[in-house]
Amino acid sequence: SNDLTQPPSLSVSPGQTARIACSGDILSRQSAYWYQQKPGQAPLLVIFKDTERASGIPGRFSGSSSGTIVTLTISGVQAEDEADYYCQSGDITDTYPVFGGGTKLTVL
Amino acid sequence: QVHLQESGPGLVKPSETLSLTCSVSGGSVTSNYWSWIRQSPGKGLECIGYMFFTGRSNYNPSFASRVTLSIDTSKNQISLQLTSLIPADTAVYYCARARRSGSGYYFDYWGQGSLVTVSS
């Protein structure tokens, strides 16, 4: 079972705000990271250390953290943001990296 | 810009050993940690393990009994060996650069992935 839990899917209209949550006990003591994956491509780092945007990532992507829940927010969603999004942190014993199950973001 | 490129067989028989190589360019394997991650339809993204060129490594317990990671500094390559393959090992295997953050790690550069099918 995943140590990190995400909703399997989310649908938003262009221009709206998408918020993808990720929950897990490890998040209260370890940072979270977010990846975007489009079909046929490798994952791309979007957010690191809970809130830092990776190089080249548009400003509409942001991350936040509160207790055991971290959230990826995409403000003003664009069609090109349609992808799978994965959170990542450590496992519950804090020994190796684990990923959430992923959230498929659909832009209507 | 770091670039990673996986190579290996696309098809492997059950019970055999998978060997994958990842060539690194734009950076040295003697800096940072390096990792193998796989993605299968049934289990999503799984970190198999990570290692430093000195040999320091850590493996996901789900794979620890049948996986070996290695680094060849002369070729600037990292390698994965996974033994006793079963059909459930069918997945896309990625190599990635692992960056340390506190006590954890994250992945800032990925290869394009190598599809491995386990079938007789």
GROMACS .gro file of C-alpha atoms in nm:
model
  228
    1SER     CA    1   0.000   0.000   0.000
    2ASN     CA    2   0.112   0.358  -0.066
    3ASP     CA    3   0.234   0.560   0.228
    4LEU     CA    4   0.111   0.867   0.037
    5THR     CA    5  -0.252   0.907  -0.070
    6GLN     CA    6  -0.379   1.117  -0.361
    7PRO     CA    7  -0.720   1.142  -0.528
    8PRO     CA    8  -0.713   0.939  -0.849
    9SER     CA    9  -0.860   1.212  -1.066
   10LEU     CA   10  -0.953   1.578  -1.087
   11SER     CA   11  -1.125   1.775  -1.361
   12VAL     CA   12  -1.114   2.151  -1.401
   13SER     CA   13  -1.203   2.400  -1.671
   14PRO     CA   14  -0.938   2.621  -1.832
   15GLY     CA   15  -0.860   2.926  -1.624
   16GLN     CA   16  -0.980   2.766  -1.300
   17THR     CA   17  -0.762   2.665  -1.006
   18ALA     CA   18  -0.668   2.301  -0.955
   19ARG     CA   19  -0.568   2.181  -0.610
   20ILE     CA   20  -0.425   1.831  -0.573
   21ALA     CA   21  -0.380   1.704  -0.218
   22CYS     CA   22  -0.143   1.438  -0.093
   23SER     CA   23  -0.165   1.297   0.259
   24GLY     CA   24   0.067   1.082   0.467
   25ASP     CA   25   0.210   1.072   0.816
   26ILE     CA   26   0.567   1.110   0.684
   27LEU     CA   27   0.476   1.457   0.552
   28SER     CA   28   0.478   1.602   0.901
   29ARG     CA   29   0.852   1.538   0.922
   30GLN     CA   30   0.979   1.514   0.562
   31SER     CA   31   0.947   1.740   0.263
   32ALA     CA   32   0.725   1.662  -0.033
   33TYR     CA   33   0.800   1.678  -0.401
   34TRP     CA   34   0.567   1.693  -0.701
   35TYR     CA   35   0.613   1.556  -1.052
   36GLN     CA   36   0.416   1.607  -1.371
   37GLN     CA   37   0.398   1.323  -1.621
   38LYS     CA   38   0.248   1.351  -1.967
   39PRO     CA   39   0.171   1.043  -2.180
   40GLY     CA   40   0.482   0.872  -2.310
   41GLN     CA   41   0.716   1.099  -2.114
   42ALA     CA   42   0.924   1.065  -1.802
   43PRO     CA   43   0.811   1.245  -1.487
   44LEU     CA   44   0.920   1.609  -1.459
   45LEU     CA   45   1.003   1.767  -1.124
   46VAL     CA   46   0.763   2.055  -1.059
   47ILE     CA   47   0.792   2.136  -0.686
   48PHE     CA   48   1.067   2.045  -0.437
   49LYS     CA   49   1.095   2.094  -0.061
   50ASP     CA   50   0.717   2.146  -0.032
   51THR     CA   51   0.704   2.492  -0.190
   52GLU     CA   52   1.001   2.554  -0.422
   53ARG     CA   53   0.936   2.564  -0.796
   54ALA     CA   54   1.181   2.367  -1.006
   55SER     CA   55   1.376   2.541  -1.279
   56GLY     CA   56   1.166   2.633  -1.581
   57ILE     CA   57   0.831   2.562  -1.415
   58PRO     CA   58   0.568   2.835  -1.473
   59GLY     CA   59   0.464   3.057  -1.185
   60ARG     CA   60   0.109   2.922  -1.188
   61PHE     CA   61   0.240   2.611  -1.011
   62SER     CA   62   0.280   2.636  -0.634
   63GLY     CA   63   0.307   2.402  -0.338
   64SER     CA   64   0.199   2.425   0.024
   65SER     CA   65   0.218   2.212   0.333
   66SER     CA   66   0.016   2.176   0.651
   67GLY     CA   67   0.077   1.895   0.892
   68THR     CA   68   0.033   1.562   0.713
   69ILE     CA   69  -0.113   1.713   0.395
   70VAL     CA   70   0.067   1.881   0.108
   71THR     CA   71  -0.108   2.048  -0.183
   72LEU     CA   72  -0.008   2.126  -0.539
   73THR     CA   73  -0.197   2.427  -0.673
   74ILE     CA   74  -0.220   2.521  -1.039
   75SER     CA   75  -0.369   2.867  -1.079
   76GLY     CA   76  -0.524   2.953  -1.413
   77VAL     CA   77  -0.506   2.599  -1.549
   78GLN     CA   78  -0.413   2.567  -1.914
   79ALA     CA   79  -0.481   2.283  -2.155
   80GLU     CA   80  -0.111   2.193  -2.152
   81ASP     CA   81  -0.135   2.119  -1.779
   82GLU     CA   82  -0.340   1.807  -1.846
   83ALA     CA   83  -0.121   1.529  -1.706
   84ASP     CA   84  -0.070   1.288  -1.420
   85TYR     CA   85   0.071   1.442  -1.103
   86TYR     CA   86   0.259   1.246  -0.840
   87CYS     CA   87   0.364   1.348  -0.492
   88GLN     CA   88   0.678   1.193  -0.341
   89SER     CA   89   0.841   1.181  -0.001
   90GLY     CA   90   0.996   0.915   0.220
   91ASP     CA   91   0.834   0.592   0.332
   92ILE     CA   92   0.684   0.567   0.681
   93THR     CA   93   1.015   0.435   0.818
   94ASP     CA   94   1.196   0.721   0.643
   95THR     CA   95   1.440   0.491   0.462
   96TYR     CA   96   1.360   0.519   0.092
   97PRO     CA   97   1.159   0.742  -0.143
   98VAL     CA   98   0.795   0.662  -0.213
   99PHE     CA   99   0.539   0.805  -0.451
  100GLY     CA  100   0.171   0.866  -0.419
  101GLY     CA  101  -0.061   0.679  -0.652
  102GLY     CA  102  -0.093   0.979  -0.884
  103THR     CA  103  -0.375   1.214  -0.980
  104LYS     CA  104  -0.495   1.241  -1.337
  105LEU     CA  105  -0.574   1.605  -1.407
  106THR     CA  106  -0.820   1.656  -1.690
  107VAL     CA  107  -0.869   2.002  -1.838
  108LEU     CA  108  -1.226   2.017  -1.966
  109GLN     CA  109   2.221   2.000  -1.847
  110VAL     CA  110   2.235   1.643  -1.726
  111HIS     CA  111   2.111   1.382  -1.972
  112LEU     CA  112   2.037   1.019  -1.889
  113GLN     CA  113   1.981   0.739  -2.140
  114GLU     CA  114   1.872   0.387  -2.045
  115SER     CA  115   1.954   0.083  -2.254
  116GLY     CA  116   1.874  -0.285  -2.225
  117PRO     CA  117   1.661  -0.571  -2.356
  118GLY     CA  118   1.296  -0.502  -2.420
  119LEU     CA  119   1.194  -0.862  -2.357
  120VAL     CA  120   1.312  -1.095  -2.083
  121LYS     CA  121   1.191  -1.445  -1.994
  122PRO     CA  122   1.050  -1.532  -1.651
  123SER     CA  123   1.311  -1.643  -1.396
  124GLU     CA  124   1.588  -1.468  -1.590
  125THR     CA  125   1.792  -1.163  -1.485
  126LEU     CA  126   1.730  -0.812  -1.612
  127SER     CA  127   2.033  -0.596  -1.679
  128LEU     CA  128   1.987  -0.227  -1.759
  129THR     CA  129   2.246   0.043  -1.811
  130CYS     CA  130   2.206   0.418  -1.786
  131SER     CA  131   2.458   0.644  -1.957
  132VAL     CA  132   2.502   0.985  -1.797
  133SER     CA  133   2.616   1.293  -1.990
  134GLY     CA  134   2.651   1.655  -1.886
  135GLY     CA  135   2.760   1.554  -1.538
  136SER     CA  136   2.972   1.304  -1.350
  137VAL     CA  137   2.839   0.996  -1.175
  138THR     CA  138   3.085   1.073  -0.895
  139SER     CA  139   2.862   1.356  -0.778
  140ASN     CA  140   2.509   1.310  -0.641
  141TYR     CA  141   2.319   0.990  -0.587
  142TRP     CA  142   2.166   0.787  -0.867
  143SER     CA  143   1.849   0.584  -0.866
  144TRP     CA  144   1.633   0.338  -1.057
  145ILE     CA  145   1.258   0.384  -1.054
  146ARG     CA  146   1.002   0.174  -1.230
  147GLN     CA  147   0.646   0.235  -1.340
  148SER     CA  148   0.398  -0.043  -1.397
  149PRO     CA  149   0.023  -0.014  -1.456
  150GLY     CA  150  -0.056  -0.204  -1.141
  151LYS     CA  151   0.170  -0.027  -0.892
  152GLY     CA  152   0.252   0.319  -1.023
  153LEU     CA  153   0.596   0.465  -0.955
  154GLU     CA  154   0.830   0.264  -0.733
  155CYS     CA  155   1.180   0.359  -0.628
  156ILE     CA  156   1.389   0.042  -0.655
  157GLY     CA  157   1.689   0.192  -0.481
  158TYR     CA  158   1.959   0.453  -0.495
  159MET     CA  159   2.333   0.464  -0.456
  160PHE     CA  160   2.640   0.684  -0.440
  161PHE     CA  161   2.954   0.606  -0.641
  162THR     CA  162   3.136   0.505  -0.323
  163GLY     CA  163   2.901   0.209  -0.298
  164ARG     CA  164   2.672   0.349  -0.031
  165SER     CA  165   2.326   0.233  -0.130
  166ASN     CA  166   1.975   0.179  -0.005
  167TYR     CA  167   1.715  -0.050  -0.154
  168ASN     CA  168   1.339  -0.064  -0.135
  169PRO     CA  169   1.269  -0.374   0.082
  170SER     CA  170   1.035  -0.501  -0.190
  171PHE     CA  171   1.337  -0.550  -0.417
  172ALA     CA  172   1.631  -0.583  -0.178
  173SER     CA  173   1.670  -0.960  -0.206
  174ARG     CA  174   1.705  -0.962  -0.586
  175VAL     CA  175   1.846  -0.624  -0.693
  176THR     CA  176   2.198  -0.492  -0.739
  177LEU     CA  177   2.287  -0.136  -0.833
  178SER     CA  178   2.634  -0.045  -0.951
  179ILE     CA  179   2.823   0.254  -1.087
  180ASP     CA  180   3.103   0.246  -1.346
  181THR     CA  181   3.293   0.572  -1.307
  182SER     CA  182   3.516   0.500  -1.608
  183LYS     CA  183   3.214   0.486  -1.838
  184ASN     CA  184   3.000   0.738  -1.644
  185GLN     CA  185   2.723   0.478  -1.625
  186ILE     CA  186   2.494   0.332  -1.363
  187SER     CA  187   2.351  -0.018  -1.385
  188LEU     CA  188   2.065  -0.226  -1.250
  189GLN     CA  189   2.042  -0.601  -1.215
  190LEU     CA  190   1.713  -0.758  -1.110
  191THR     CA  191   1.701  -1.134  -1.073
  192SER     CA  192   1.425  -1.396  -1.073
  193LEU     CA  193   1.195  -1.197  -1.295
  194ILE     CA  194   0.820  -1.255  -1.298
  195PRO     CA  195   0.554  -1.108  -1.530
  196ALA     CA  196   0.467  -0.850  -1.261
  197ASP     CA  197   0.813  -0.699  -1.318
  198THR     CA  198   0.691  -0.578  -1.657
  199ALA     CA  199   0.732  -0.201  -1.639
  200VAL     CA  200   0.904   0.105  -1.772
  201TYR     CA  201   1.236   0.139  -1.588
  202TYR     CA  202   1.379   0.487  -1.538
  203CYS     CA  203   1.719   0.597  -1.416
  204ALA     CA  204   1.723   0.930  -1.236
  205ARG     CA  205   1.956   1.162  -1.051
  206ALA     CA  206   1.870   1.165  -0.683
  207ARG     CA  207   1.926   1.484  -0.482
  208ARG     CA  208   1.952   1.470  -0.108
  209SER     CA  209   1.721   1.693   0.092
  210GLY     CA  210   1.747   1.659   0.468
  211SER     CA  211   1.708   1.289   0.532
  212GLY     CA  212   1.518   1.232   0.209
  213TYR     CA  213   1.580   1.227  -0.164
  214TYR     CA  214   1.409   1.356  -0.475
  215PHE     CA  215   1.470   1.321  -0.848
  216ASP     CA  216   1.555   1.617  -1.068
  217TYR     CA  217   1.674   1.450  -1.389
  218TRP     CA  218   1.521   1.140  -1.547
  219GLY     CA  219   1.599   0.923  -1.844
  220GLN     CA  220   1.331   0.865  -2.104
  221GLY     CA  221   1.265   0.517  -1.969
  222SER     CA  222   1.316   0.162  -2.095
  223LEU     CA  223   1.015  -0.064  -2.140
  224VAL     CA  224   1.083  -0.415  -2.014
  225THR     CA  225   0.837  -0.695  -2.078
  226VAL     CA  226   0.870  -1.022  -1.886
  227SER     CA  227   0.717  -1.298  -2.093
  228SER     CA  228   0.802  -1.641  -2.224
   0.00000   0.00000   0.00000
